[in-house]
Coordinates of C-alpha atoms in Angstrom, one line a residue:
M1 CA 84.2 92.4 115.0
T2 CA 86.3 95.5 114.5
F3 CA 89.9 96.2 115.4
G4 CA 91.2 99.4 116.8
T5 CA 94.7 98.9 115.4
A6 CA 94.3 96.3 112.7
I7 CA 97.9 96.7 111.5
F8 CA 99.0 94.4 114.3
L9 CA 97.1 91.5 112.7
W10 CA 100.1 91.2 110.4
A11 CA 102.0 90.1 113.5
A12 CA 99.9 86.9 113.4
L13 CA 102.3 85.7 110.7
A14 CA 104.7 85.1 113.6
G15 CA 102.7 81.9 114.2
L16 CA 104.5 80.4 111.3
V17 CA 107.9 80.6 113.1
P18 CA 107.3 77.5 115.4
I19 CA 106.2 75.5 112.4
V20 CA 109.2 76.5 110.4
L21 CA 111.6 75.7 113.3
H22 CA 109.8 72.4 113.8
M23 CA 110.3 71.4 110.1
I24 CA 114.0 72.5 110.2
N25 CA 114.8 70.6 113.3
R26 CA 112.9 67.5 112.3
Q27 CA 115.3 64.8 111.4
N28 CA 115.4 61.0 111.4
A29 CA 117.9 59.5 113.8
P30 CA 120.1 56.7 112.4
V31 CA 119.1 53.2 113.4
V32 CA 121.7 51.4 115.4
Y33 CA 121.0 47.9 116.7
F34 CA 122.1 46.8 120.1
S35 CA 121.6 43.2 120.9
T36 CA 121.1 43.9 124.6
L37 CA 118.4 46.6 123.9
R38 CA 116.3 44.7 121.4
F39 CA 113.7 43.9 124.1
L40 CA 112.9 47.6 124.5
R41 CA 111.6 47.9 121.0
L42 CA 108.1 47.0 122.0
S43 CA 108.1 49.8 124.7
V44 CA 109.4 52.4 122.2
Q45 CA 106.7 51.6 119.7
R46 CA 104.1 52.0 122.4
T47 CA 105.3 55.4 123.5
R48 CA 106.1 56.7 120.0
R49 CA 102.5 57.7 119.2
R50 CA 102.1 59.3 122.5
K51 CA 105.2 61.4 122.0
R52 CA 104.0 62.5 118.5
V53 CA 100.7 63.7 119.9
H54 CA 102.5 65.5 122.7
D55 CA 104.8 67.3 120.2
L56 CA 101.9 68.2 118.0
L57 CA 99.9 69.7 120.9
L58 CA 103.0 71.7 122.0
L59 CA 103.5 73.1 118.5
L60 CA 99.8 74.1 118.3
L61 CA 100.1 75.9 121.7
R62 CA 103.1 77.8 120.6
V63 CA 101.4 78.9 117.3
A64 CA 98.2 79.8 119.2
A65 CA 100.1 81.9 121.7
L66 CA 101.7 84.1 119.1
V67 CA 98.5 84.5 117.1
L68 CA 96.5 85.4 120.2
I69 CA 99.1 88.0 121.2
A70 CA 98.8 89.6 117.7
V71 CA 95.0 89.7 117.9
A72 CA 95.1 91.2 121.4
L73 CA 97.4 94.0 120.2
A74 CA 94.9 94.7 117.4
R75 CA 92.3 95.6 120.1
P76 CA 89.3 93.6 118.8
A77 CA 85.8 95.0 119.6
L78 CA 83.4 92.0 120.1
R79 CA 80.1 93.7 119.4
W80 CA 78.1 90.5 119.3
L81 CA 79.5 88.8 122.4
H82 CA 77.3 90.5 125.0
R83 CA 74.1 89.9 122.9
W84 CA 75.1 86.3 122.3
V85 CA 75.2 85.4 126.0
G86 CA 71.7 86.8 126.4
G87 CA 72.3 90.4 127.4
E88 CA 71.1 93.6 125.8
S89 CA 73.1 95.6 123.3
S90 CA 76.3 97.1 124.7
T91 CA 77.6 99.0 121.6
A92 CA 77.5 102.8 121.1
V93 CA 78.5 104.1 117.7
V94 CA 79.2 107.7 116.7
L95 CA 79.1 108.2 112.9
I96 CA 81.1 111.1 111.6
V97 CA 80.4 112.2 108.0
D98 CA 82.7 114.5 106.2
N99 CA 80.6 117.0 104.3
S100 CA 83.4 119.5 103.3
S101 CA 83.6 121.2 99.9
S102 CA 85.7 118.5 98.3
L103 CA 82.7 116.1 98.6
A104 CA 80.7 118.3 96.2
T105 CA 83.0 117.5 93.3
R106 CA 82.9 114.8 90.7
D107 CA 85.5 112.4 89.3
Q108 CA 85.6 109.5 86.8
N109 CA 83.5 107.4 89.2
G110 CA 80.8 110.0 89.6
P111 CA 79.9 112.4 92.4
R112 CA 82.0 111.9 95.5
W113 CA 79.0 112.6 97.8
D114 CA 77.3 109.5 96.3
R115 CA 80.1 107.3 97.7
V116 CA 79.9 109.0 101.1
S117 CA 76.1 108.3 101.1
S118 CA 76.5 104.7 100.1
A119 CA 79.2 104.0 102.8
T120 CA 77.2 105.8 105.5
L121 CA 74.0 103.9 104.8
Q122 CA 75.9 100.7 104.7
I123 CA 77.3 101.3 108.2
L124 CA 73.8 102.0 109.5
D125 CA 72.5 98.9 107.9
Q126 CA 75.1 96.8 109.7
L127 CA 74.0 98.0 113.2
Q128 CA 72.1 95.5 115.3
D129 CA 68.8 96.2 117.0
G130 CA 69.4 98.0 120.3
D131 CA 72.7 99.5 119.2
Q132 CA 73.0 103.2 120.0
V133 CA 74.2 105.6 117.2
A134 CA 74.7 109.3 116.8
L135 CA 75.4 111.3 113.6
L136 CA 77.9 114.2 113.5
V137 CA 78.8 116.2 110.4
T138 CA 82.1 118.0 110.1
N139 CA 80.7 121.3 108.7
G140 CA 77.6 123.1 109.9
P141 CA 75.3 122.0 112.7
S142 CA 74.7 118.3 113.0
P143 CA 71.1 117.2 112.6
P144 CA 69.4 117.9 116.0
S145 CA 67.3 114.7 115.7
A146 CA 70.4 112.5 115.5
R147 CA 73.0 114.4 117.5
G148 CA 72.6 112.3 120.6
L149 CA 72.9 108.5 121.0
L150 CA 69.7 106.9 119.7
R151 CA 68.4 103.4 119.4
N152 CA 66.1 104.3 116.6
H153 CA 68.3 103.9 113.5
E154 CA 65.7 105.0 111.1
V155 CA 65.7 108.5 112.7
V156 CA 69.4 108.7 112.1
R157 CA 69.0 107.4 108.5
Q158 CA 66.4 110.1 107.7
A159 CA 68.6 112.8 109.3
F160 CA 71.5 111.8 107.1
R161 CA 69.5 112.0 103.9
G162 CA 69.0 115.7 104.7
C163 CA 72.7 116.4 104.8
Q164 CA 74.5 118.0 101.9
P165 CA 78.2 119.0 101.2
S166 CA 79.2 122.5 102.4
F167 CA 81.6 125.1 101.0
E168 CA 84.1 124.8 103.9
R169 CA 87.1 122.8 105.0
A170 CA 86.3 119.9 107.4
D171 CA 87.6 119.9 111.0
L172 CA 87.9 116.2 111.5
V173 CA 89.9 116.4 114.7
G174 CA 87.4 118.8 116.3
T175 CA 84.5 116.5 115.4
L176 CA 86.4 113.4 116.8
V177 CA 86.9 115.2 120.1
E178 CA 83.1 115.9 120.1
A179 CA 82.4 112.2 119.3
R180 CA 84.5 111.1 122.3
R181 CA 82.6 113.4 124.6
L182 CA 79.4 111.7 123.4
L183 CA 80.8 108.3 124.1
R184 CA 81.9 109.2 127.6
T185 CA 78.2 109.4 128.6
A186 CA 77.3 106.1 127.0
P187 CA 76.9 103.1 129.4
A188 CA 77.8 100.7 126.6
Q189 CA 80.7 98.3 127.0
N190 CA 81.8 98.7 123.4
R191 CA 82.3 102.2 121.9
E192 CA 83.2 102.8 118.3
I193 CA 83.7 105.8 116.0
Y194 CA 83.3 105.6 112.3
V195 CA 84.7 108.4 110.1
V196 CA 83.4 108.6 106.4
T197 CA 85.8 110.9 104.6
D198 CA 87.7 111.5 101.4
M199 CA 91.0 111.9 103.4
Q200 CA 91.9 115.5 102.5
A201 CA 95.2 116.2 104.3
C202 CA 94.2 119.7 105.3
C203 CA 91.3 118.3 107.3
W204 CA 93.5 116.4 109.7
N205 CA 95.4 119.4 111.2
D206 CA 96.0 119.7 114.9
L207 CA 96.2 115.9 115.6
Q208 CA 98.0 116.8 118.8
R209 CA 94.7 118.1 120.1
L210 CA 93.2 114.6 119.7
A211 CA 96.1 113.0 121.4
S212 CA 95.8 115.3 124.4
D213 CA 92.0 114.5 124.8
T214 CA 92.4 111.7 127.4
Q215 CA 89.6 112.3 129.8
G216 CA 86.9 109.7 130.6
G217 CA 88.4 106.7 128.9
A218 CA 86.8 107.4 125.5
E219 CA 90.3 107.6 123.9
D220 CA 90.3 103.8 123.9
S221 CA 87.4 103.7 121.5
P222 CA 88.5 102.3 118.1
I223 CA 88.3 104.8 115.2
V224 CA 87.4 103.2 111.9
V225 CA 88.2 105.4 108.9
V226 CA 86.2 104.7 105.7
D227 CA 88.1 106.2 102.8
T228 CA 85.9 107.3 99.9
R229 CA 88.6 108.8 97.8
G230 CA 88.3 108.2 94.0
P231 CA 91.0 108.7 91.4
R232 CA 93.3 111.6 92.1
L233 CA 92.6 114.7 90.1
P234 CA 94.8 117.8 89.5
N235 CA 94.1 120.5 92.0
A236 CA 95.4 123.9 90.8
A237 CA 93.7 127.1 91.9
L238 CA 93.6 130.8 91.3
G239 CA 95.3 132.5 94.2
S240 CA 95.9 136.2 94.6
I241 CA 94.3 138.6 92.2
V242 CA 95.5 142.2 92.0
A243 CA 93.8 144.8 89.7
Q244 CA 95.5 148.1 89.0
A245 CA 94.7 151.1 86.8
T246 CA 96.5 154.4 86.4
A247 CA 93.2 156.3 86.3
P248 CA 89.6 155.2 86.3
V249 CA 89.1 156.5 82.7
A250 CA 87.4 154.7 79.8
G251 CA 90.0 153.4 77.3
V252 CA 92.8 153.3 79.9
P253 CA 94.0 149.7 80.2
L254 CA 93.4 147.8 83.4
R255 CA 96.3 145.6 84.6
V256 CA 95.2 142.4 86.4
T257 CA 97.8 140.1 87.9
V258 CA 96.7 136.6 89.0
G259 CA 98.7 134.0 90.8
V260 CA 98.0 130.3 89.9
Q261 CA 98.7 127.9 92.8
G262 CA 100.0 124.5 91.7
D263 CA 99.0 121.0 93.0
A264 CA 100.8 119.7 96.1
E265 CA 102.3 116.7 94.3
V266 CA 102.2 116.9 90.5
S267 CA 103.3 119.4 87.8
E268 CA 100.6 120.9 85.5
E269 CA 100.2 123.0 82.4
R270 CA 97.2 125.3 82.6
H271 CA 95.6 128.3 80.9
V272 CA 93.9 131.2 82.6
S273 CA 91.1 133.1 80.7
V274 CA 89.6 136.5 81.2
Y275 CA 85.8 137.0 80.6
I276 CA 84.3 140.5 80.3
D277 CA 80.6 140.7 80.5
G278 CA 80.3 137.0 79.9
Q279 CA 82.5 136.9 76.8
K280 CA 86.0 135.5 76.6
H281 CA 88.4 138.5 76.3
D282 CA 91.9 137.0 76.5
T283 CA 93.7 133.7 77.4
S284 CA 97.1 133.3 78.8
P285 CA 99.8 131.2 77.2
T286 CA 100.5 127.8 78.6
L287 CA 101.6 128.2 82.2
R288 CA 104.0 125.5 83.6
I289 CA 103.2 125.1 87.3
E290 CA 105.5 123.0 89.5
P291 CA 104.2 121.4 92.7
V292 CA 103.3 124.0 95.4
Q293 CA 104.5 126.7 93.1
V294 CA 102.7 130.0 92.5
V295 CA 103.0 131.2 88.8
P296 CA 101.9 134.8 88.2
H297 CA 100.5 136.1 84.9
T298 CA 99.4 139.6 84.0
F299 CA 96.6 140.7 81.7
D300 CA 96.2 144.2 80.2
I301 CA 92.5 144.8 79.6
A302 CA 91.1 147.7 77.7
L303 CA 87.5 148.5 78.6
G304 CA 85.4 150.6 76.3
G305 CA 82.2 152.5 77.0
K306 CA 81.1 154.6 79.9
R307 CA 79.4 151.8 81.9
L308 CA 80.1 149.2 84.5
H309 CA 81.7 146.0 83.3
R310 CA 81.7 142.6 85.0
G311 CA 85.0 140.6 84.8
Q312 CA 85.8 137.0 85.6
L313 CA 89.0 135.0 85.7
Q314 CA 88.7 131.3 85.0
L315 CA 91.2 128.4 85.2
E316 CA 90.6 126.4 82.1
G317 CA 90.5 122.6 82.1
D318 CA 89.2 119.9 84.6
D319 CA 90.1 120.4 88.2
A320 CA 89.5 118.6 91.5
C321 CA 87.6 121.6 92.9
S322 CA 86.4 123.7 90.0
A323 CA 84.3 126.6 91.2

């Protein structure tokens, strides 16, 4: 069972309210003897047990009503129900795999793509015989053999093993729209979308486009996001690079100005180095970079010899997307 909006399951805690109220209002009435009513004692004792059972059933019904409302708001998808009553599979799954450039990096837990592969194969292993599944990647063409809804899961598994990270930013919203289009053609009663991603914020742009895609009923399909993020790493980058020379003459210094783009959330101290023909030529002092700030630094480079030189700027230290 999966839930479209699992956060509503927290509302099931409201089922404790009737129990708390029952315990608060529970009190023992004082015993007062009336000589003229003593013959009713036997009747009260006979009905006391019946009243306790009645009160207990009423309490359970109140708790169950609140819990069932919370579960209904969470939009459960009962994948096994149709098969359990003797019918064929009625589940169609579109598996979206984020293969953007950030998945080609490593962190303390190893390559990020390894975590994506593990999560994707685990989802495929959990599918039942007869379930339909399609594979879409966020960058580049999706594998043709697994682009449509298939009942042969091994074909999809082999197609995924041929996928690799790209050098582009993922368009998760566009891929979700494509997944909905696939599900609109599926006759299955249950339709699900799984997104395996490292949750880069820039990949979720244009969410309004997803909200406006309301044709065919596929917008009700639950979207399950599998977060494969590891420990957060600093993510500074070299931005603009401007090279200027007063004259293209040997011995005349070349002025190179580089802008270092800071991380979106944390401050950093970094160094930028210049390499000429594969050898380190100069290194900047420590550059203090505040969040989202661009810090410029200028190098004056004197090149000797009447020949072509190859220059390279490099941001020193570990980085989330070193390139």
